[in-house]
PDB file of C-alpha atoms in Angstrom:
ATOM      1  CA  MET A 518       2.117  -6.477  19.269  1.00 42.00           C
ATOM      2  CA  GLN A 519      -1.540  -7.253  20.035  1.00 42.00           C
ATOM      3  CA  THR A 520      -3.070  -6.285  23.294  1.00 41.00           C
ATOM      4  CA  TYR A 521      -3.858  -8.772  26.129  1.00 46.00           C
ATOM      5  CA  SER A 522      -7.578  -8.018  26.003  1.00 46.00           C
ATOM      6  CA  TYR A 523      -7.508  -9.038  22.328  1.00 40.00           C
ATOM      7  CA  PHE A 524      -5.491 -12.104  23.293  1.00 49.00           C
ATOM      8  CA  ASN A 525      -8.299 -13.265  25.698  1.00 54.00           C
ATOM      9  CA  GLU A 526     -11.050 -12.537  23.119  1.00 52.00           C
ATOM     10  CA  ASN A 527      -9.141 -14.298  20.318  1.00 54.00           C
ATOM     11  CA  ILE A 528      -8.586 -17.417  22.466  1.00 52.00           C
ATOM     12  CA  SER A 529     -12.247 -17.668  23.481  1.00 50.00           C
ATOM     13  CA  HIS A 530     -13.371 -17.249  19.781  1.00 47.00           C
ATOM     14  CA  ASN A 531     -11.008 -19.906  18.625  1.00 52.00           C
ATOM     15  CA  ILE A 532     -12.302 -22.325  21.280  1.00 47.00           C
ATOM     16  CA  SER A 533     -15.884 -21.660  20.483  1.00 45.00           C
ATOM     17  CA  CYS A 534     -15.483 -21.870  16.725  1.00 41.00           C
ATOM     18  CA  ASN A 535     -13.447 -25.175  17.088  1.00 42.00           C
ATOM     19  CA  GLU A 536     -11.091 -23.972  14.367  1.00 45.00           C
ATOM     20  CA  TYR A 537      -8.292 -26.235  15.600  1.00 44.00           C
ATOM     21  CA  SER A 538      -8.856 -29.961  16.140  1.00 48.00           C
ATOM     22  CA  LEU A 539      -7.321 -31.135  19.515  1.00 46.00           C
ATOM     23  CA  ASN A 540      -8.180 -34.807  18.971  1.00 52.00           C
ATOM     24  CA  SER A 541      -5.386 -37.120  19.661  1.00 53.00           C
ATOM     25  CA  ILE A 542      -3.394 -38.446  16.665  1.00 55.00           C
ATOM     26  CA  ASP A 543      -4.158 -41.991  15.614  1.00 59.00           C
ATOM     27  CA  TYR A 544      -0.744 -43.310  15.915  1.00 56.00           C
ATOM     28  CA  ASN A 545      -1.698 -46.843  14.745  1.00 61.00           C
ATOM     29  CA  THR A 546      -2.721 -45.319  11.446  1.00 60.00           C
ATOM     30  CA  LEU A 547       0.498 -43.255  11.282  1.00 51.00           C
ATOM     31  CA  LYS A 548       2.605 -46.425  11.810  1.00 56.00           C
ATOM     32  CA  ASN A 549       0.881 -48.008   8.697  1.00 47.00           C
ATOM     33  CA  ILE A 550       2.163 -45.238   6.598  1.00 52.00           C
ATOM     34  CA  GLN A 551       5.573 -45.446   7.792  1.00 68.00           C
ATOM     35  CA  PHE A 552       5.435 -42.344   9.878  1.00 75.00           C
ATOM     36  CA  LYS A 553       8.003 -43.385  12.248  1.00 81.00           C
ATOM     37  CA  GLU A 554      10.420 -44.554   9.530  1.00 81.00           C
ATOM     38  CA  ASP A 555      10.178 -41.097   7.853  1.00 84.00           C
ATOM     39  CA  PHE A 556      10.990 -39.473  11.149  1.00 84.00           C
ATOM     40  CA  GLU A 557      13.979 -41.731  11.712  1.00 82.00           C
ATOM     41  CA  LYS A 558      15.341 -40.934   8.243  1.00 83.00           C
ATOM     42  CA  ARG A 559      15.126 -37.138   8.806  1.00 83.00           C
ATOM     43  CA  TYR A 560      16.647 -37.618  12.317  1.00 82.00           C
ATOM     44  CA  GLN A 561      19.630 -39.567  11.101  1.00 79.00           C
ATOM     45  CA  LEU A 562      20.335 -37.240   8.213  1.00 74.00           C
ATOM     46  CA  SER A 563      20.252 -34.063  10.360  1.00 60.00           C
ATOM     47  CA  TYR A 564      24.061 -33.999  10.785  1.00 54.00           C
ATOM     48  CA  LYS A 565      24.301 -33.559   7.098  1.00 55.00           C
ATOM     49  CA  ILE A 566      21.721 -30.715   6.771  1.00 56.00           C
ATOM     50  CA  GLU A 567      23.255 -27.436   5.903  1.00 60.00           C
ATOM     51  CA  TYR A 568      22.106 -24.838   3.470  1.00 64.00           C
ATOM     52  CA  GLU A 569      23.910 -22.049   1.667  1.00 65.00           C
ATOM     53  CA  LEU A 570      22.397 -18.703   2.707  1.00 73.00           C
ATOM     54  CA  ASP A 571      23.858 -15.340   2.597  1.00 80.00           C
ATOM     55  CA  LEU A 572      23.555 -13.368   5.785  1.00 85.00           C
ATOM     56  CA  HIS A 573      23.735 -10.107   3.817  1.00 88.00           C
ATOM     57  CA  LYS A 574      20.301 -10.986   2.334  1.00 90.00           C
ATOM     58  CA  PHE A 575      18.712 -10.621   5.711  1.00 93.00           C
ATOM     59  CA  GLU A 576      17.804  -7.250   7.272  1.00 95.00           C
ATOM     60  CA  LEU A 577      18.253  -7.187  11.129  1.00 96.00           C
ATOM     61  CA  ILE A 578      15.248  -5.747  12.945  1.00 97.00           C
ATOM     62  CA  ILE A 579      15.790  -6.274  16.697  1.00 96.00           C
ATOM     63  CA  THR A 580      17.193  -8.684  19.193  1.00 96.00           C
ATOM     64  CA  LEU A 581      14.478 -10.935  20.527  1.00 93.00           C
ATOM     65  CA  GLY A 582      16.325 -12.605  23.278  1.00 89.00           C
ATOM     66  CA  GLN A 583      19.891 -13.239  24.734  1.00 88.00           C
ATOM     67  CA  GLY A 584      20.987 -16.634  26.099  1.00 81.00           C
ATOM     68  CA  SER A 585      24.155 -18.294  27.508  1.00 82.00           C
ATOM     69  CA  PHE A 586      25.479 -19.339  24.120  1.00 87.00           C
ATOM     70  CA  GLY A 587      24.123 -16.794  21.725  1.00 89.00           C
ATOM     71  CA  ARG A 588      21.131 -14.687  20.907  1.00 94.00           C
ATOM     72  CA  VAL A 589      17.875 -14.696  18.789  1.00 95.00           C
ATOM     73  CA  LEU A 590      17.310 -11.982  16.231  1.00 97.00           C
ATOM     74  CA  LEU A 591      14.326 -10.862  14.251  1.00 97.00           C
ATOM     75  CA  VAL A 592      15.294 -10.687  10.629  1.00 97.00           C
ATOM     76  CA  VAL A 593      13.576 -10.105   7.374  1.00 97.00           C
ATOM     77  CA  PHE A 594      14.595 -11.951   4.221  1.00 94.00           C
ATOM     78  CA  GLU A 595      14.880  -9.233   1.552  1.00 91.00           C
ATOM     79  CA  GLN A 596      13.773 -11.318  -1.384  1.00 89.00           C
ATOM     80  CA  ASN A 597      10.296 -12.201   0.026  1.00 90.00           C
ATOM     81  CA  LYS A 598      10.045  -9.760   3.050  1.00 94.00           C
ATOM     82  CA  ILE A 599       9.093 -12.708   5.363  1.00 96.00           C
ATOM     83  CA  GLU A 600      10.098 -12.354   9.014  1.00 97.00           C
ATOM     84  CA  TYR A 601      12.207 -14.990  10.614  1.00 96.00           C
ATOM     85  CA  ALA A 602      13.774 -15.688  14.039  1.00 97.00           C
ATOM     86  CA  LEU A 603      17.578 -16.291  13.593  1.00 96.00           C
ATOM     87  CA  LYS A 604      19.202 -18.080  16.347  1.00 95.00           C
ATOM     88  CA  VAL A 605      22.957 -17.261  16.494  1.00 95.00           C
ATOM     89  CA  LEU A 606      25.027 -19.666  18.512  1.00 95.00           C
ATOM     90  CA  ASP A 607      28.617 -18.972  19.458  1.00 96.00           C
ATOM     91  CA  LYS A 608      30.728 -22.125  18.854  1.00 95.00           C
ATOM     92  CA  SER A 609      33.462 -21.057  21.331  1.00 95.00           C
ATOM     93  CA  LYS A 610      30.873 -20.946  24.202  1.00 95.00           C
ATOM     94  CA  ILE A 611      29.229 -24.132  23.128  1.00 94.00           C
ATOM     95  CA  VAL A 612      32.629 -25.958  23.346  1.00 94.00           C
ATOM     96  CA  LYS A 613      33.629 -24.105  26.533  1.00 92.00           C
ATOM     97  CA  TYR A 614      30.471 -25.063  28.415  1.00 89.00           C
ATOM     98  CA  ASN A 615      30.438 -28.649  26.964  1.00 88.00           C
ATOM     99  CA  GLN A 616      27.129 -28.129  25.168  1.00 88.00           C
ATOM    100  CA  ILE A 617      28.040 -29.794  21.769  1.00 89.00           C
ATOM    101  CA  LYS A 618      25.799 -32.734  22.351  1.00 86.00           C
ATOM    102  CA  HIS A 619      22.766 -30.580  23.344  1.00 87.00           C
ATOM    103  CA  VAL A 620      23.150 -28.474  20.311  1.00 90.00           C
ATOM    104  CA  GLN A 621      23.456 -31.499  18.070  1.00 89.00           C
ATOM    105  CA  ASN A 622      20.289 -33.052  19.666  1.00 88.00           C
ATOM    106  CA  GLU A 623      18.331 -29.832  19.261  1.00 92.00           C
ATOM    107  CA  ILE A 624      19.250 -29.529  15.431  1.00 91.00           C
ATOM    108  CA  ARG A 625      18.534 -33.201  14.761  1.00 91.00           C
ATOM    109  CA  ILE A 626      15.096 -33.134  16.536  1.00 93.00           C
ATOM    110  CA  LEU A 627      13.929 -29.872  14.996  1.00 94.00           C
ATOM    111  CA  ASN A 628      14.915 -31.100  11.528  1.00 91.00           C
ATOM    112  CA  ALA A 629      12.971 -34.283  12.071  1.00 93.00           C
ATOM    113  CA  ILE A 630       9.774 -33.366  13.794  1.00 93.00           C
ATOM    114  CA  ARG A 631       6.600 -32.004  12.089  1.00 92.00           C
ATOM    115  CA  HIS A 632       3.894 -30.711  14.335  1.00 94.00           C
ATOM    116  CA  PRO A 633       1.697 -27.593  14.302  1.00 95.00           C
ATOM    117  CA  ASN A 634       2.422 -26.749  17.900  1.00 97.00           C
ATOM    118  CA  ILE A 635       6.219 -27.017  17.549  1.00 97.00           C
ATOM    119  CA  ILE A 636       8.421 -24.204  16.026  1.00 97.00           C
ATOM    120  CA  ILE A 637       9.677 -24.761  12.564  1.00 95.00           C
ATOM    121  CA  MET A 638      13.311 -24.866  11.725  1.00 93.00           C
ATOM    122  CA  HIS A 639      13.659 -23.561   8.149  1.00 91.00           C
ATOM    123  CA  SER A 640      17.440 -23.666   7.644  1.00 89.00           C
ATOM    124  CA  LEU A 641      20.787 -24.174   9.237  1.00 88.00           C
ATOM    125  CA  PHE A 642      24.194 -22.724   8.160  1.00 87.00           C
ATOM    126  CA  LYS A 643      27.395 -21.840   9.878  1.00 87.00           C
ATOM    127  CA  ASP A 644      30.727 -20.087   9.519  1.00 88.00           C
ATOM    128  CA  ASN A 645      33.980 -20.257  11.600  1.00 89.00           C
ATOM    129  CA  SER A 646      32.583 -18.641  14.575  1.00 93.00           C
ATOM    130  CA  TYR A 647      28.791 -19.138  14.692  1.00 93.00           C
ATOM    131  CA  ILE A 648      26.008 -21.618  13.932  1.00 93.00           C
ATOM    132  CA  TYR A 649      22.956 -19.959  12.498  1.00 93.00           C
ATOM    133  CA  VAL A 650      19.505 -21.622  12.871  1.00 93.00           C
ATOM    134  CA  LEU A 651      16.743 -19.932  10.798  1.00 94.00           C
ATOM    135  CA  MET A 652      13.413 -20.562  12.432  1.00 95.00           C
ATOM    136  CA  GLU A 653       9.758 -19.547  12.166  1.00 96.00           C
ATOM    137  CA  TYR A 654       9.017 -16.167  13.879  1.00 97.00           C
ATOM    138  CA  VAL A 655       6.099 -16.386  16.334  1.00 96.00           C
ATOM    139  CA  ARG A 656       4.642 -12.794  16.623  1.00 92.00           C
ATOM    140  CA  GLY A 657       2.800 -13.085  19.917  1.00 91.00           C
ATOM    141  CA  GLY A 658       5.777 -13.499  22.242  1.00 91.00           C
ATOM    142  CA  ASP A 659       6.117 -16.048  25.066  1.00 94.00           C
ATOM    143  CA  LEU A 660       3.656 -17.402  27.551  1.00 93.00           C
ATOM    144  CA  PHE A 661       5.734 -15.923  30.492  1.00 92.00           C
ATOM    145  CA  SER A 662       4.774 -12.396  29.492  1.00 92.00           C
ATOM    146  CA  TYR A 663       1.136 -13.288  29.479  1.00 92.00           C
ATOM    147  CA  ILE A 664       1.355 -14.885  32.820  1.00 90.00           C
ATOM    148  CA  ASN A 665       3.121 -11.810  34.288  1.00 90.00           C
ATOM    149  CA  LYS A 666       0.429  -9.572  32.976  1.00 91.00           C
ATOM    150  CA  LEU A 667      -2.728 -11.670  33.752  1.00 88.00           C
ATOM    151  CA  LYS A 668      -1.309 -13.659  36.797  1.00 81.00           C
ATOM    152  CA  VAL A 669      -3.824 -16.499  36.244  1.00 83.00           C
ATOM    153  CA  PHE A 670      -5.842 -17.596  33.314  1.00 88.00           C
ATOM    154  CA  GLN A 671      -9.531 -18.425  33.134  1.00 89.00           C
ATOM    155  CA  GLU A 672     -10.080 -22.172  33.282  1.00 90.00           C
ATOM    156  CA  HIS A 673     -11.054 -22.658  29.701  1.00 92.00           C
ATOM    157  CA  ILE A 674      -7.928 -20.840  28.468  1.00 91.00           C
ATOM    158  CA  THR A 675      -5.645 -23.003  30.720  1.00 91.00           C
ATOM    159  CA  LEU A 676      -7.480 -26.187  29.337  1.00 92.00           C
ATOM    160  CA  PHE A 677      -7.004 -24.985  25.807  1.00 94.00           C
ATOM    161  CA  PHE A 678      -3.271 -24.439  26.316  1.00 94.00           C
ATOM    162  CA  ALA A 679      -2.739 -27.655  28.219  1.00 94.00           C
ATOM    163  CA  ALA A 680      -4.537 -29.609  25.499  1.00 95.00           C
ATOM    164  CA  GLN A 681      -1.967 -28.367  22.934  1.00 96.00           C
ATOM    165  CA  ILE A 682       0.912 -29.253  25.122  1.00 96.00           C
ATOM    166  CA  VAL A 683      -0.596 -32.746  25.725  1.00 96.00           C
ATOM    167  CA  LEU A 684      -0.648 -33.276  21.827  1.00 96.00           C
ATOM    168  CA  VAL A 685       2.947 -32.066  21.533  1.00 97.00           C
ATOM    169  CA  PHE A 686       4.168 -34.552  24.316  1.00 97.00           C
ATOM    170  CA  GLU A 687       2.241 -37.369  22.797  1.00 95.00           C
ATOM    171  CA  TYR A 688       3.865 -36.667  19.568  1.00 95.00           C
ATOM    172  CA  LEU A 689       7.317 -36.403  20.930  1.00 96.00           C
ATOM    173  CA  HIS A 690       6.897 -39.397  23.194  1.00 95.00           C
ATOM    174  CA  PHE A 691       5.762 -41.499  20.210  1.00 92.00           C
ATOM    175  CA  PHE A 692       9.369 -41.008  18.896  1.00 92.00           C
ATOM    176  CA  ASN A 693      10.876 -41.646  22.258  1.00 93.00           C
ATOM    177  CA  ILE A 694      11.759 -37.930  22.576  1.00 95.00           C
ATOM    178  CA  ILE A 695      11.645 -36.316  26.033  1.00 94.00           C
ATOM    179  CA  TYR A 696      11.511 -32.496  26.213  1.00 95.00           C
ATOM    180  CA  ARG A 697      12.694 -31.810  29.768  1.00 91.00           C
ATOM    181  CA  ASP A 698      12.486 -28.112  29.857  1.00 91.00           C
ATOM    182  CA  LEU A 699       8.837 -27.168  29.841  1.00 94.00           C
ATOM    183  CA  LYS A 700       8.468 -23.538  31.211  1.00 92.00           C
ATOM    184  CA  PRO A 701       6.464 -20.444  30.095  1.00 92.00           C
ATOM    185  CA  GLU A 702       9.594 -18.858  28.534  1.00 92.00           C
ATOM    186  CA  ASN A 703       9.770 -21.775  26.043  1.00 93.00           C
ATOM    187  CA  ILE A 704       6.116 -21.623  25.076  1.00 96.00           C
ATOM    188  CA  LEU A 705       5.393 -19.130  22.272  1.00 96.00           C
ATOM    189  CA  VAL A 706       1.953 -17.827  21.486  1.00 96.00           C
ATOM    190  CA  ASP A 707       1.009 -16.943  17.926  1.00 94.00           C
ATOM    191  CA  HIS A 708      -1.211 -14.169  16.718  1.00 90.00           C
ATOM    192  CA  HIS A 709      -4.253 -16.536  16.853  1.00 91.00           C
ATOM    193  CA  GLY A 710      -3.544 -17.672  20.401  1.00 90.00           C
ATOM    194  CA  TYR A 711      -2.214 -21.070  19.519  1.00 96.00           C
ATOM    195  CA  LEU A 712       1.006 -22.382  21.120  1.00 97.00           C
ATOM    196  CA  LYS A 713       4.417 -23.178  19.653  1.00 97.00           C
ATOM    197  CA  LEU A 714       6.870 -25.127  21.752  1.00 97.00           C
ATOM    198  CA  ALA A 715      10.534 -23.717  21.226  1.00 94.00           C
ATOM    199  CA  ASP A 716      14.052 -24.367  22.587  1.00 91.00           C
ATOM    200  CA  PHE A 717      14.764 -28.038  22.273  1.00 94.00           C
ATOM    201  CA  GLY A 718      18.258 -27.776  23.822  1.00 88.00           C
ATOM    202  CA  PHE A 719      17.526 -30.357  26.480  1.00 90.00           C
ATOM    203  CA  ALA A 720      15.341 -32.643  24.418  1.00 93.00           C
ATOM    204  CA  LYS A 721      16.718 -36.122  23.822  1.00 91.00           C
ATOM    205  CA  GLN A 722      15.753 -39.358  22.201  1.00 92.00           C
ATOM    206  CA  ILE A 723      15.818 -42.138  24.689  1.00 89.00           C
ATOM    207  CA  GLN A 724      15.056 -45.909  24.880  1.00 85.00           C
ATOM    208  CA  GLN A 725      13.972 -46.181  28.510  1.00 83.00           C
ATOM    209  CA  ARG A 726      15.593 -43.826  31.099  1.00 84.00           C
ATOM    210  CA  THR A 727      18.422 -41.239  31.121  1.00 83.00           C
ATOM    211  CA  TYR A 728      20.341 -39.745  34.003  1.00 71.00           C
ATOM    212  CA  THR A 729      21.561 -36.480  32.828  1.00 77.00           C
ATOM    213  CA  LEU A 730      20.820 -33.550  35.323  1.00 74.00           C
ATOM    214  CA  CYS A 731      19.592 -30.881  32.921  1.00 74.00           C
ATOM    215  CA  GLY A 732      16.811 -28.301  32.367  1.00 73.00           C
ATOM    216  CA  THR A 733      15.781 -25.261  34.483  1.00 76.00           C
ATOM    217  CA  PRO A 734      16.302 -25.825  38.207  1.00 75.00           C
ATOM    218  CA  ASP A 735      12.990 -24.137  39.229  1.00 78.00           C
ATOM    219  CA  TYR A 736      11.159 -26.690  37.009  1.00 76.00           C
ATOM    220  CA  PHE A 737      13.010 -29.917  37.847  1.00 82.00           C
ATOM    221  CA  SER A 738      10.752 -32.874  38.409  1.00 80.00           C
ATOM    222  CA  PRO A 739      11.400 -35.067  41.548  1.00 81.00           C
ATOM    223  CA  GLU A 740      13.073 -37.847  39.591  1.00 82.00           C
ATOM    224  CA  ILE A 741      15.524 -35.433  37.883  1.00 81.00           C
ATOM    225  CA  LEU A 742      16.367 -34.132  41.413  1.00 80.00           C
ATOM    226  CA  GLN A 743      16.886 -37.589  42.762  1.00 81.00           C
ATOM    227  CA  SER A 744      19.288 -38.485  39.904  1.00 83.00           C
ATOM    228  CA  LYS A 745      17.847 -42.034  39.758  1.00 83.00           C
ATOM    229  CA  GLY A 746      16.947 -41.825  36.133  1.00 83.00           C
ATOM    230  CA  HIS A 747      14.053 -40.236  34.427  1.00 85.00           C
ATOM    231  CA  GLY A 748      11.929 -40.709  31.189  1.00 81.00           C
ATOM    232  CA  LYS A 749       8.799 -39.555  29.585  1.00 91.00           C
ATOM    233  CA  PRO A 750       6.779 -39.115  32.929  1.00 91.00           C
ATOM    234  CA  THR A 751       9.049 -36.141  33.806  1.00 93.00           C
ATOM    235  CA  ASP A 752       7.360 -34.132  31.089  1.00 93.00           C
ATOM    236  CA  TRP A 753       3.903 -34.851  32.292  1.00 94.00           C
ATOM    237  CA  TRP A 754       4.918 -33.857  35.877  1.00 91.00           C
ATOM    238  CA  THR A 755       6.124 -30.603  34.703  1.00 91.00           C
ATOM    239  CA  LEU A 756       2.947 -29.915  32.602  1.00 93.00           C
ATOM    240  CA  GLY A 757       0.703 -30.766  35.654  1.00 88.00           C
ATOM    241  CA  ALA A 758       2.777 -28.832  38.234  1.00 84.00           C
ATOM    242  CA  ARG A 759       3.248 -25.684  36.116  1.00 74.00           C
ATOM    243  CA  MET A 760       0.013 -24.787  34.376  1.00 69.00           C
ATOM    244  CA  PRO A 761      -1.137 -21.318  35.296  1.00 60.00           C
ATOM    245  CA  ILE A 762      -4.454 -21.877  36.874  1.00 52.00           C
TER     246      ILE A 762
END
C-alpha cells in the first residue's frame, strides 16, 4: 500500500501533467454512433449474463470488506496471476432482507456501463448459496481512509476528485441512472490517484422520479428524506454537500 505522502505527490503530478482528460463527453456525438442503443442492449441482456468459472482456480488472499449481505475478497486467478475483487453475496440474506431488486439492478447496471471512473465487473457466476461478482481490484483503497488520515484535502485535489465524480454522474444521468449512495466508502482510489466509483446497490434507471427510501442515512438528500420523490438532482446535492474541503 502506498503512503499518503506519495498519494498527494502523485495527485499533483497527474494534474500538472494533464495525463487524464476531464473534458465533458460530447453526448450528441455519442448518440450519432448509437451509444445509447448499445447501452440498452447490454442492460437488457444482463439477466442472462453468467459465466462458468471454477472457484478453485482462484487463490484467496485476504478479506477486503464485510457487508450486510456478504463480503468482498481479494483473490488471484492462478492462470494469469491477476488480482481481482470477488464480491460474494449470500442468497438467503438477499431474500430475507428483500434486496433481490437492488442486487438485480446493480448487476444489470455494472454489466451495461463503460466508464474509466467506474469499477469494472469482469464476470458473474453463482451456485446454490451464493452469487459471485468478479470485479476489478483497485489497489489504493477507499477515499474514506484518506479523509480519516488527512482530514481535509488541498483545494486542487478536491477539485480534481470532484471533476471525476461530475463526469461519472453526467455519464450515468445520460442513461437515466441515478446513483443515490455517494459517500467516501464507495469511492475507490487507484495507484495513480484516480477515482473509481463502486457499489451500485442503490443505483436505478428511472424515467422521471422515484420514491424509494434508500441509501445511507447520513448522506440522504432533503428530497429523499421528504419522501416526495427524487431524481438526478439528489446525486448533485450529495456531491456538493459531501466533498472534503
